[in-house]
Short mmCIF file of N, CA and C in Angstrom, two decimals:
data_model
loop_
_atom_site.label_atom_id
_atom_site.label_comp_id
_atom_site.label_asym_id
_atom_site.label_seq_id
_atom_site.Cartn_x
_atom_site.Cartn_y
_atom_site.Cartn_z
N MET A 1 16.24 7.81 -16.43
CA MET A 1 15.87 7.15 -15.18
C MET A 1 16.80 7.62 -14.08
N TYR A 2 16.26 8.17 -13.05
CA TYR A 2 17.05 8.58 -11.91
C TYR A 2 17.11 7.40 -10.96
N ALA A 3 18.27 6.78 -10.83
CA ALA A 3 18.35 5.46 -10.21
C ALA A 3 19.00 5.44 -8.84
N ASP A 4 19.27 6.59 -8.23
CA ASP A 4 19.97 6.57 -6.95
C ASP A 4 19.20 5.85 -5.85
N ARG A 5 17.93 6.16 -5.67
CA ARG A 5 17.16 5.51 -4.61
C ARG A 5 16.96 4.03 -4.89
N THR A 6 16.65 3.71 -6.15
CA THR A 6 16.47 2.31 -6.53
C THR A 6 17.77 1.54 -6.33
N THR A 7 18.87 2.14 -6.71
CA THR A 7 20.18 1.50 -6.55
C THR A 7 20.47 1.24 -5.08
N ARG A 8 20.26 2.24 -4.24
CA ARG A 8 20.51 2.05 -2.81
C ARG A 8 19.63 0.94 -2.23
N LEU A 9 18.35 0.93 -2.61
CA LEU A 9 17.43 -0.08 -2.10
C LEU A 9 17.86 -1.48 -2.54
N LEU A 10 18.16 -1.66 -3.82
CA LEU A 10 18.55 -2.99 -4.32
C LEU A 10 19.86 -3.46 -3.70
N LEU A 11 20.83 -2.56 -3.59
CA LEU A 11 22.10 -2.95 -3.00
C LEU A 11 21.95 -3.26 -1.50
N THR A 12 21.06 -2.54 -0.82
CA THR A 12 20.81 -2.83 0.59
C THR A 12 20.17 -4.21 0.75
N LEU A 13 19.17 -4.50 -0.09
CA LEU A 13 18.52 -5.82 -0.02
C LEU A 13 19.51 -6.94 -0.37
N LEU A 14 20.31 -6.74 -1.42
CA LEU A 14 21.31 -7.75 -1.78
C LEU A 14 22.31 -7.96 -0.65
N GLY A 15 22.75 -6.87 -0.04
CA GLY A 15 23.68 -6.98 1.08
C GLY A 15 23.10 -7.73 2.27
N MET A 16 21.81 -7.47 2.55
CA MET A 16 21.16 -8.18 3.67
C MET A 16 21.02 -9.66 3.38
N VAL A 17 20.66 -10.03 2.13
CA VAL A 17 20.53 -11.44 1.77
C VAL A 17 21.89 -12.14 1.86
N LEU A 18 22.92 -11.51 1.34
CA LEU A 18 24.25 -12.12 1.39
C LEU A 18 24.78 -12.21 2.82
N LEU A 19 24.48 -11.21 3.64
CA LEU A 19 24.89 -11.26 5.04
C LEU A 19 24.18 -12.40 5.76
N ALA A 20 22.89 -12.58 5.51
CA ALA A 20 22.15 -13.67 6.13
C ALA A 20 22.68 -15.02 5.67
N ALA A 21 22.96 -15.16 4.37
CA ALA A 21 23.49 -16.43 3.86
C ALA A 21 24.86 -16.73 4.46
N GLY A 22 25.70 -15.73 4.57
CA GLY A 22 27.02 -15.93 5.17
C GLY A 22 26.93 -16.29 6.64
N THR A 23 26.02 -15.64 7.34
CA THR A 23 25.84 -15.94 8.76
C THR A 23 25.36 -17.37 8.97
N VAL A 24 24.39 -17.80 8.16
CA VAL A 24 23.90 -19.18 8.25
C VAL A 24 25.02 -20.15 7.91
N GLY A 25 25.82 -19.84 6.90
CA GLY A 25 26.94 -20.72 6.55
C GLY A 25 27.96 -20.84 7.66
N ILE A 26 28.27 -19.73 8.31
CA ILE A 26 29.22 -19.77 9.42
C ILE A 26 28.64 -20.55 10.60
N LEU A 27 27.38 -20.31 10.89
CA LEU A 27 26.74 -21.03 12.01
C LEU A 27 26.63 -22.53 11.71
N ALA A 28 26.39 -22.88 10.44
CA ALA A 28 26.31 -24.30 10.08
C ALA A 28 27.67 -24.97 10.17
N GLY A 29 28.73 -24.23 9.91
CA GLY A 29 30.08 -24.79 9.98
C GLY A 29 30.58 -24.97 11.39
N THR A 30 29.93 -24.33 12.33
CA THR A 30 30.31 -24.49 13.74
C THR A 30 29.27 -25.38 14.41
N ASP A 31 29.36 -25.55 15.66
CA ASP A 31 28.43 -26.40 16.40
C ASP A 31 27.15 -25.68 16.81
N VAL A 32 26.96 -24.45 16.39
CA VAL A 32 25.81 -23.68 16.83
C VAL A 32 24.51 -24.30 16.34
N LEU A 33 24.47 -24.79 15.11
CA LEU A 33 23.26 -25.41 14.55
C LEU A 33 23.25 -26.92 14.74
N GLY A 34 24.15 -27.42 15.51
CA GLY A 34 24.17 -28.86 15.79
C GLY A 34 25.45 -29.50 15.29
N VAL A 35 25.90 -30.50 16.01
CA VAL A 35 27.13 -31.20 15.66
C VAL A 35 26.94 -32.00 14.37
N TYR A 36 25.75 -32.57 14.18
CA TYR A 36 25.49 -33.39 12.99
C TYR A 36 25.63 -32.54 11.73
N LEU A 37 25.10 -31.33 11.73
CA LEU A 37 25.17 -30.46 10.56
C LEU A 37 26.59 -29.97 10.31
N ALA A 38 27.32 -29.69 11.37
CA ALA A 38 28.69 -29.19 11.22
C ALA A 38 29.62 -30.24 10.64
N GLY A 39 29.36 -31.52 10.91
CA GLY A 39 30.25 -32.58 10.44
C GLY A 39 29.92 -33.11 9.06
N ARG A 40 28.81 -32.71 8.48
CA ARG A 40 28.40 -33.23 7.16
C ARG A 40 29.14 -32.52 6.03
N PRO A 41 29.38 -33.22 4.94
CA PRO A 41 29.94 -32.55 3.77
C PRO A 41 28.92 -31.55 3.20
N LEU A 42 29.42 -30.53 2.55
CA LEU A 42 28.56 -29.48 2.03
C LEU A 42 27.60 -29.99 0.97
N THR A 43 28.04 -30.92 0.15
CA THR A 43 27.19 -31.41 -0.94
C THR A 43 26.31 -32.58 -0.54
N ASP A 44 26.36 -33.01 0.69
CA ASP A 44 25.52 -34.11 1.16
C ASP A 44 24.28 -33.55 1.82
N ASN A 45 23.34 -33.12 0.98
CA ASN A 45 22.09 -32.57 1.50
C ASN A 45 20.99 -32.80 0.46
N PRO A 46 19.75 -32.61 0.84
CA PRO A 46 18.65 -32.87 -0.10
C PRO A 46 18.68 -31.96 -1.32
N ILE A 47 19.12 -30.75 -1.18
CA ILE A 47 19.16 -29.83 -2.32
C ILE A 47 20.18 -30.31 -3.35
N ALA A 48 21.36 -30.71 -2.89
CA ALA A 48 22.38 -31.20 -3.82
C ALA A 48 21.93 -32.50 -4.48
N ARG A 49 21.26 -33.38 -3.74
CA ARG A 49 20.75 -34.62 -4.35
C ARG A 49 19.67 -34.31 -5.39
N TYR A 50 18.80 -33.34 -5.09
CA TYR A 50 17.75 -32.95 -6.04
C TYR A 50 18.38 -32.37 -7.31
N ALA A 51 19.41 -31.55 -7.16
CA ALA A 51 20.08 -30.98 -8.33
C ALA A 51 20.74 -32.08 -9.16
N GLY A 52 21.31 -33.08 -8.52
CA GLY A 52 21.91 -34.18 -9.25
C GLY A 52 20.89 -35.05 -9.96
N ASP A 53 19.75 -35.29 -9.33
CA ASP A 53 18.70 -36.12 -9.92
C ASP A 53 17.99 -35.42 -11.09
N ASN A 54 17.94 -34.09 -11.08
CA ASN A 54 17.21 -33.33 -12.09
C ASN A 54 18.12 -32.42 -12.91
N SER A 55 19.33 -32.87 -13.14
CA SER A 55 20.30 -32.02 -13.82
C SER A 55 19.97 -31.79 -15.29
N ALA A 56 19.14 -32.61 -15.90
CA ALA A 56 18.81 -32.44 -17.32
C ALA A 56 18.09 -31.12 -17.57
N TRP A 57 17.24 -30.68 -16.67
CA TRP A 57 16.51 -29.43 -16.89
C TRP A 57 16.93 -28.33 -15.91
N LEU A 58 17.49 -28.71 -14.75
CA LEU A 58 17.80 -27.73 -13.72
C LEU A 58 18.93 -26.79 -14.13
N TRP A 59 20.01 -27.33 -14.68
CA TRP A 59 21.14 -26.48 -15.02
C TRP A 59 20.86 -25.56 -16.20
N PRO A 60 20.14 -26.00 -17.25
CA PRO A 60 19.76 -25.02 -18.27
C PRO A 60 18.84 -23.92 -17.72
N ALA A 61 17.94 -24.27 -16.80
CA ALA A 61 17.08 -23.25 -16.19
C ALA A 61 17.91 -22.29 -15.34
N ALA A 62 18.91 -22.82 -14.64
CA ALA A 62 19.79 -21.95 -13.84
C ALA A 62 20.60 -21.03 -14.76
N ALA A 63 21.06 -21.55 -15.90
CA ALA A 63 21.79 -20.73 -16.85
C ALA A 63 20.91 -19.61 -17.41
N LEU A 64 19.64 -19.95 -17.72
CA LEU A 64 18.71 -18.94 -18.22
C LEU A 64 18.46 -17.87 -17.15
N ALA A 65 18.29 -18.27 -15.91
CA ALA A 65 18.11 -17.31 -14.83
C ALA A 65 19.35 -16.42 -14.69
N GLY A 66 20.53 -17.00 -14.86
CA GLY A 66 21.76 -16.22 -14.81
C GLY A 66 21.86 -15.21 -15.95
N VAL A 67 21.45 -15.62 -17.15
CA VAL A 67 21.46 -14.69 -18.28
C VAL A 67 20.48 -13.55 -18.04
N ILE A 68 19.28 -13.88 -17.54
CA ILE A 68 18.30 -12.84 -17.24
C ILE A 68 18.83 -11.88 -16.18
N ALA A 69 19.46 -12.41 -15.15
CA ALA A 69 20.05 -11.56 -14.11
C ALA A 69 21.16 -10.68 -14.68
N ALA A 70 21.97 -11.23 -15.59
CA ALA A 70 23.04 -10.44 -16.20
C ALA A 70 22.48 -9.32 -17.07
N VAL A 71 21.41 -9.60 -17.82
CA VAL A 71 20.79 -8.56 -18.66
C VAL A 71 20.20 -7.46 -17.79
N LEU A 72 19.52 -7.84 -16.71
CA LEU A 72 18.95 -6.84 -15.80
C LEU A 72 20.06 -6.02 -15.14
N ALA A 73 21.16 -6.66 -14.76
CA ALA A 73 22.27 -5.95 -14.15
C ALA A 73 22.91 -4.99 -15.16
N LEU A 74 23.02 -5.40 -16.40
CA LEU A 74 23.57 -4.53 -17.44
C LEU A 74 22.66 -3.33 -17.67
N ARG A 75 21.35 -3.56 -17.70
CA ARG A 75 20.39 -2.46 -17.87
C ARG A 75 20.50 -1.48 -16.71
N TRP A 76 20.62 -2.00 -15.50
CA TRP A 76 20.77 -1.15 -14.32
C TRP A 76 22.05 -0.34 -14.40
N LEU A 77 23.15 -0.97 -14.80
CA LEU A 77 24.43 -0.30 -14.91
C LEU A 77 24.38 0.81 -15.95
N ILE A 78 23.74 0.54 -17.08
CA ILE A 78 23.60 1.56 -18.12
C ILE A 78 22.76 2.72 -17.61
N ALA A 79 21.70 2.43 -16.88
CA ALA A 79 20.84 3.49 -16.34
C ALA A 79 21.59 4.36 -15.34
N VAL A 80 22.46 3.77 -14.57
CA VAL A 80 23.21 4.52 -13.57
C VAL A 80 24.31 5.35 -14.21
N LEU A 81 24.99 4.79 -15.21
CA LEU A 81 26.14 5.47 -15.80
C LEU A 81 25.80 6.41 -16.95
N THR A 82 24.63 6.27 -17.55
CA THR A 82 24.27 7.11 -18.68
C THR A 82 23.72 8.45 -18.18
N PRO A 83 24.28 9.53 -18.67
CA PRO A 83 23.73 10.83 -18.24
C PRO A 83 22.33 11.04 -18.79
N ARG A 84 21.55 11.79 -18.03
CA ARG A 84 20.20 12.10 -18.47
C ARG A 84 20.25 13.02 -19.67
N PRO A 85 19.32 12.86 -20.61
CA PRO A 85 19.32 13.75 -21.77
C PRO A 85 18.98 15.17 -21.35
N ARG A 86 19.77 16.11 -21.84
CA ARG A 86 19.55 17.51 -21.50
C ARG A 86 18.46 18.09 -22.38
N ALA A 87 17.67 18.96 -21.79
CA ALA A 87 16.63 19.65 -22.54
C ALA A 87 17.25 20.90 -23.18
N ALA A 88 16.93 21.17 -24.43
CA ALA A 88 17.47 22.35 -25.11
C ALA A 88 16.61 23.58 -24.81
N ASP A 89 15.34 23.51 -25.12
CA ASP A 89 14.40 24.60 -24.86
C ASP A 89 13.20 24.05 -24.11
N ILE A 90 12.68 24.82 -23.19
CA ILE A 90 11.51 24.42 -22.43
C ILE A 90 10.31 25.18 -22.96
N THR A 91 9.26 24.47 -23.29
CA THR A 91 8.04 25.11 -23.77
C THR A 91 7.25 25.59 -22.57
N ILE A 92 7.00 26.90 -22.53
CA ILE A 92 6.27 27.46 -21.39
C ILE A 92 4.78 27.56 -21.72
N ALA A 93 4.43 28.22 -22.81
CA ALA A 93 3.02 28.36 -23.18
C ALA A 93 2.66 27.27 -24.18
N THR A 94 1.66 26.48 -23.87
CA THR A 94 1.25 25.41 -24.78
C THR A 94 0.04 25.80 -25.61
N ASP A 95 -0.51 27.00 -25.39
CA ASP A 95 -1.65 27.47 -26.16
C ASP A 95 -1.14 27.94 -27.53
N ARG A 96 -1.44 27.20 -28.58
CA ARG A 96 -0.92 27.50 -29.92
C ARG A 96 -1.47 28.81 -30.48
N SER A 97 -2.67 29.20 -30.08
CA SER A 97 -3.25 30.43 -30.62
C SER A 97 -2.50 31.66 -30.14
N ALA A 98 -1.87 31.60 -28.97
CA ALA A 98 -1.11 32.73 -28.43
C ALA A 98 0.33 32.70 -28.89
N GLY A 99 0.72 31.68 -29.59
CA GLY A 99 2.11 31.54 -30.02
C GLY A 99 2.86 30.61 -29.08
N ARG A 100 4.05 30.30 -29.46
CA ARG A 100 4.86 29.37 -28.68
C ARG A 100 5.92 30.13 -27.91
N THR A 101 5.96 29.93 -26.61
CA THR A 101 6.95 30.59 -25.76
C THR A 101 7.91 29.53 -25.26
N THR A 102 9.19 29.77 -25.47
CA THR A 102 10.20 28.82 -25.02
C THR A 102 11.23 29.53 -24.15
N LEU A 103 11.89 28.74 -23.32
CA LEU A 103 12.94 29.24 -22.45
C LEU A 103 14.16 28.35 -22.63
N ASP A 104 15.31 28.96 -22.82
CA ASP A 104 16.54 28.20 -22.98
C ASP A 104 16.87 27.49 -21.67
N ALA A 105 17.07 26.19 -21.72
CA ALA A 105 17.32 25.39 -20.52
C ALA A 105 18.60 25.82 -19.81
N ASP A 106 19.63 26.19 -20.58
CA ASP A 106 20.88 26.63 -19.95
C ASP A 106 20.69 27.95 -19.21
N ALA A 107 19.84 28.84 -19.76
CA ALA A 107 19.57 30.10 -19.07
C ALA A 107 18.85 29.85 -17.75
N LEU A 108 17.90 28.93 -17.76
CA LEU A 108 17.20 28.57 -16.53
C LEU A 108 18.17 27.98 -15.51
N ALA A 109 19.02 27.07 -15.97
CA ALA A 109 19.99 26.44 -15.07
C ALA A 109 20.94 27.48 -14.48
N ASP A 110 21.40 28.42 -15.31
CA ASP A 110 22.30 29.47 -14.82
C ASP A 110 21.60 30.36 -13.80
N ALA A 111 20.33 30.69 -14.04
CA ALA A 111 19.60 31.54 -13.11
C ALA A 111 19.41 30.85 -11.76
N VAL A 112 19.07 29.57 -11.80
CA VAL A 112 18.88 28.82 -10.56
C VAL A 112 20.20 28.70 -9.80
N THR A 113 21.26 28.37 -10.51
CA THR A 113 22.58 28.23 -9.89
C THR A 113 23.03 29.55 -9.28
N THR A 114 22.83 30.65 -9.99
CA THR A 114 23.22 31.96 -9.47
C THR A 114 22.44 32.30 -8.21
N GLU A 115 21.14 32.03 -8.21
CA GLU A 115 20.33 32.33 -7.02
C GLU A 115 20.78 31.49 -5.83
N ILE A 116 20.98 30.19 -6.04
CA ILE A 116 21.37 29.32 -4.92
C ILE A 116 22.77 29.67 -4.42
N ASN A 117 23.68 30.01 -5.34
CA ASN A 117 25.04 30.38 -4.92
C ASN A 117 25.06 31.66 -4.10
N SER A 118 24.03 32.49 -4.21
CA SER A 118 24.00 33.73 -3.45
C SER A 118 23.58 33.50 -1.99
N TYR A 119 23.08 32.32 -1.66
CA TYR A 119 22.63 32.05 -0.31
C TYR A 119 23.83 31.86 0.62
N ARG A 120 23.67 32.31 1.84
CA ARG A 120 24.73 32.17 2.85
C ARG A 120 24.91 30.68 3.19
N GLY A 121 26.14 30.23 3.24
CA GLY A 121 26.45 28.84 3.59
C GLY A 121 26.63 27.93 2.40
N ILE A 122 26.42 28.43 1.18
CA ILE A 122 26.59 27.61 -0.02
C ILE A 122 28.01 27.77 -0.55
N ASP A 123 28.68 26.66 -0.76
CA ASP A 123 30.02 26.68 -1.37
C ASP A 123 29.87 26.71 -2.89
N THR A 124 29.22 25.69 -3.46
CA THR A 124 28.97 25.65 -4.90
C THR A 124 27.63 24.95 -5.14
N SER A 125 27.09 25.19 -6.31
CA SER A 125 25.89 24.47 -6.73
C SER A 125 25.93 24.31 -8.24
N HIS A 126 25.17 23.34 -8.71
CA HIS A 126 25.07 23.07 -10.15
C HIS A 126 23.65 22.62 -10.45
N THR A 127 23.09 23.16 -11.52
CA THR A 127 21.74 22.80 -11.92
C THR A 127 21.78 22.22 -13.32
N MET A 128 21.05 21.12 -13.53
CA MET A 128 20.93 20.52 -14.85
C MET A 128 19.46 20.35 -15.17
N VAL A 129 19.07 20.79 -16.37
CA VAL A 129 17.70 20.63 -16.84
C VAL A 129 17.71 19.47 -17.82
N TYR A 130 16.85 18.50 -17.62
CA TYR A 130 16.77 17.35 -18.51
C TYR A 130 15.31 17.02 -18.76
N GLY A 131 15.07 16.04 -19.60
CA GLY A 131 13.71 15.67 -19.95
C GLY A 131 13.33 16.25 -21.30
N SER A 132 12.04 16.31 -21.56
CA SER A 132 11.57 16.82 -22.85
C SER A 132 11.19 18.30 -22.70
N PRO A 133 11.03 19.00 -23.82
CA PRO A 133 10.65 20.42 -23.75
C PRO A 133 9.30 20.64 -23.07
N THR A 134 8.39 19.69 -23.18
CA THR A 134 7.08 19.85 -22.55
C THR A 134 7.01 19.23 -21.16
N ASP A 135 8.01 18.43 -20.79
CA ASP A 135 8.05 17.80 -19.48
C ASP A 135 9.47 17.90 -18.90
N PRO A 136 9.90 19.13 -18.56
CA PRO A 136 11.27 19.28 -18.04
C PRO A 136 11.38 18.80 -16.60
N ARG A 137 12.60 18.47 -16.23
CA ARG A 137 12.93 18.06 -14.87
C ARG A 137 14.25 18.71 -14.50
N LEU A 138 14.45 18.93 -13.23
CA LEU A 138 15.68 19.57 -12.78
C LEU A 138 16.42 18.69 -11.78
N ALA A 139 17.73 18.72 -11.86
CA ALA A 139 18.59 18.06 -10.88
C ALA A 139 19.54 19.13 -10.36
N ILE A 140 19.49 19.36 -9.07
CA ILE A 140 20.29 20.41 -8.45
C ILE A 140 21.21 19.77 -7.42
N THR A 141 22.51 19.99 -7.56
CA THR A 141 23.47 19.52 -6.56
C THR A 141 24.05 20.74 -5.86
N VAL A 142 24.10 20.67 -4.55
CA VAL A 142 24.57 21.79 -3.74
C VAL A 142 25.61 21.27 -2.76
N ARG A 143 26.73 21.98 -2.67
CA ARG A 143 27.73 21.67 -1.64
C ARG A 143 27.78 22.86 -0.70
N THR A 144 27.61 22.59 0.59
CA THR A 144 27.58 23.66 1.58
C THR A 144 28.94 23.81 2.23
N ASP A 145 29.09 24.91 2.94
CA ASP A 145 30.28 25.08 3.78
C ASP A 145 30.19 24.06 4.91
N GLU A 146 31.32 23.75 5.52
CA GLU A 146 31.34 22.73 6.57
C GLU A 146 30.51 23.12 7.79
N ASP A 147 30.43 24.39 8.09
CA ASP A 147 29.71 24.82 9.30
C ASP A 147 28.30 25.31 9.00
N ALA A 148 27.78 25.04 7.83
CA ALA A 148 26.46 25.51 7.44
C ALA A 148 25.35 24.69 8.10
N ASP A 149 24.22 25.32 8.32
CA ASP A 149 23.04 24.65 8.87
C ASP A 149 22.25 24.08 7.69
N ILE A 150 22.31 22.77 7.52
CA ILE A 150 21.71 22.10 6.36
C ILE A 150 20.20 22.30 6.33
N ALA A 151 19.54 22.22 7.47
CA ALA A 151 18.09 22.38 7.51
C ALA A 151 17.67 23.77 7.04
N VAL A 152 18.40 24.79 7.45
CA VAL A 152 18.08 26.16 7.03
C VAL A 152 18.31 26.32 5.53
N ILE A 153 19.41 25.76 5.05
CA ILE A 153 19.71 25.86 3.62
C ILE A 153 18.66 25.12 2.79
N GLN A 154 18.30 23.92 3.21
CA GLN A 154 17.29 23.16 2.48
C GLN A 154 15.96 23.92 2.46
N HIS A 155 15.57 24.46 3.60
CA HIS A 155 14.33 25.22 3.69
C HIS A 155 14.36 26.43 2.75
N ARG A 156 15.48 27.14 2.73
CA ARG A 156 15.59 28.33 1.89
C ARG A 156 15.55 27.96 0.41
N ILE A 157 16.26 26.90 0.03
CA ILE A 157 16.25 26.48 -1.38
C ILE A 157 14.85 26.06 -1.79
N GLU A 158 14.19 25.27 -0.96
CA GLU A 158 12.85 24.78 -1.32
C GLU A 158 11.83 25.92 -1.37
N ASN A 159 11.90 26.85 -0.43
CA ASN A 159 10.89 27.90 -0.37
C ASN A 159 11.19 29.11 -1.25
N ASP A 160 12.44 29.29 -1.64
CA ASP A 160 12.78 30.43 -2.49
C ASP A 160 13.09 29.99 -3.91
N ALA A 161 14.23 29.35 -4.11
CA ALA A 161 14.68 29.03 -5.47
C ALA A 161 13.72 28.08 -6.19
N LEU A 162 13.34 26.99 -5.53
CA LEU A 162 12.46 26.02 -6.19
C LEU A 162 11.07 26.61 -6.43
N ALA A 163 10.60 27.42 -5.49
CA ALA A 163 9.30 28.08 -5.69
C ALA A 163 9.37 29.06 -6.87
N HIS A 164 10.51 29.77 -7.01
CA HIS A 164 10.67 30.70 -8.13
C HIS A 164 10.67 29.96 -9.47
N ILE A 165 11.33 28.80 -9.51
CA ILE A 165 11.37 28.02 -10.75
C ILE A 165 9.97 27.57 -11.13
N ARG A 166 9.29 26.99 -10.17
CA ARG A 166 7.94 26.48 -10.45
C ARG A 166 6.97 27.60 -10.85
N GLN A 167 7.12 28.75 -10.24
CA GLN A 167 6.26 29.88 -10.58
C GLN A 167 6.61 30.41 -11.98
N ALA A 168 7.88 30.53 -12.30
CA ALA A 168 8.29 31.04 -13.60
C ALA A 168 7.85 30.13 -14.74
N LEU A 169 7.88 28.84 -14.51
CA LEU A 169 7.47 27.89 -15.55
C LEU A 169 5.98 27.57 -15.48
N ASP A 170 5.29 28.09 -14.48
CA ASP A 170 3.87 27.82 -14.26
C ASP A 170 3.62 26.31 -14.14
N ARG A 171 4.51 25.64 -13.39
CA ARG A 171 4.41 24.20 -13.16
C ARG A 171 4.62 23.94 -11.67
N PRO A 172 3.52 23.98 -10.90
CA PRO A 172 3.67 23.76 -9.46
C PRO A 172 4.12 22.35 -9.09
N ASP A 173 3.99 21.41 -10.02
CA ASP A 173 4.39 20.03 -9.74
C ASP A 173 5.67 19.64 -10.48
N LEU A 174 6.48 20.63 -10.83
CA LEU A 174 7.73 20.38 -11.56
C LEU A 174 8.64 19.45 -10.75
N PRO A 175 9.03 18.28 -11.33
CA PRO A 175 9.91 17.35 -10.59
C PRO A 175 11.33 17.92 -10.46
N ILE A 176 11.80 18.01 -9.23
CA ILE A 176 13.14 18.55 -8.96
C ILE A 176 13.83 17.61 -7.98
N VAL A 177 15.04 17.20 -8.32
CA VAL A 177 15.86 16.38 -7.43
C VAL A 177 16.91 17.30 -6.83
N LEU A 178 16.92 17.40 -5.51
CA LEU A 178 17.85 18.26 -4.80
C LEU A 178 18.81 17.40 -3.99
N ASP A 179 20.10 17.54 -4.26
CA ASP A 179 21.12 16.77 -3.57
C ASP A 179 22.02 17.75 -2.83
N ILE A 180 21.99 17.69 -1.51
CA ILE A 180 22.79 18.60 -0.68
C ILE A 180 23.87 17.79 0.03
N THR A 181 25.12 18.21 -0.13
CA THR A 181 26.23 17.57 0.58
C THR A 181 27.01 18.63 1.34
N VAL A 182 27.66 18.19 2.40
CA VAL A 182 28.50 19.10 3.19
C VAL A 182 29.88 19.08 2.58
N GLY A 183 30.41 20.26 2.28
CA GLY A 183 31.71 20.36 1.64
C GLY A 183 32.84 19.93 2.54
N SER A 184 33.87 19.38 1.92
CA SER A 184 35.02 18.92 2.69
C SER A 184 36.17 19.91 2.63
N ARG A 185 36.00 20.94 1.82
CA ARG A 185 37.05 21.95 1.76
C ARG A 185 36.46 23.29 2.16
N LYS A 186 37.31 24.17 2.61
CA LYS A 186 36.85 25.48 3.04
C LYS A 186 36.41 26.30 1.83
N SER A 187 35.41 27.09 2.01
CA SER A 187 34.90 27.93 0.95
C SER A 187 35.90 29.02 0.62
N SER A 188 36.03 29.36 -0.65
CA SER A 188 36.93 30.42 -1.05
C SER A 188 36.19 31.75 -1.10
N ARG A 189 34.89 31.72 -0.80
CA ARG A 189 34.09 32.94 -0.83
C ARG A 189 34.21 33.68 0.50
N VAL A 190 34.08 34.98 0.43
CA VAL A 190 34.08 35.79 1.63
C VAL A 190 32.64 36.15 1.94
N ALA A 191 32.20 35.87 3.17
CA ALA A 191 30.80 36.13 3.54
C ALA A 191 30.62 37.53 4.05
#
């Protein structure tokens, strides 16, 4: 599971909810929402009274919700921290009558990395092939020089290297994740 976008979305939503709750709490503690609300004790409200009146079932339900949230958080953490399984060989020809054609995933990764590293403005790149032999996926990380034109580099990678990969594997819809970052150190390569 590639969880970067999902992680960013969930953390953004959680941050917005917590920011809203904190803002309402601060406004309730001041006179902005009224003097009556600011002077009341925190537990003197209808929600606290409802929780006290229904504590026989409410707190076990809250504990169950907490356990479910903890299990989901653990699953998310495992998905983020667990590396994707690497593919050993990629099956290119699926027609059994013609024989089975495979490509070593490391050879493909090295070829892609070598091609991308040859582009002007690239400091380093790394390619990882993961997934199953019949359904491979690629993750490419690229670090550019500080003064590189990111749009030009992205266009070149997408139109040259990624097109070459998809053509070589005969998979025009091959899923590829491309991560481009601007390098913070000067390139040791001579252009």
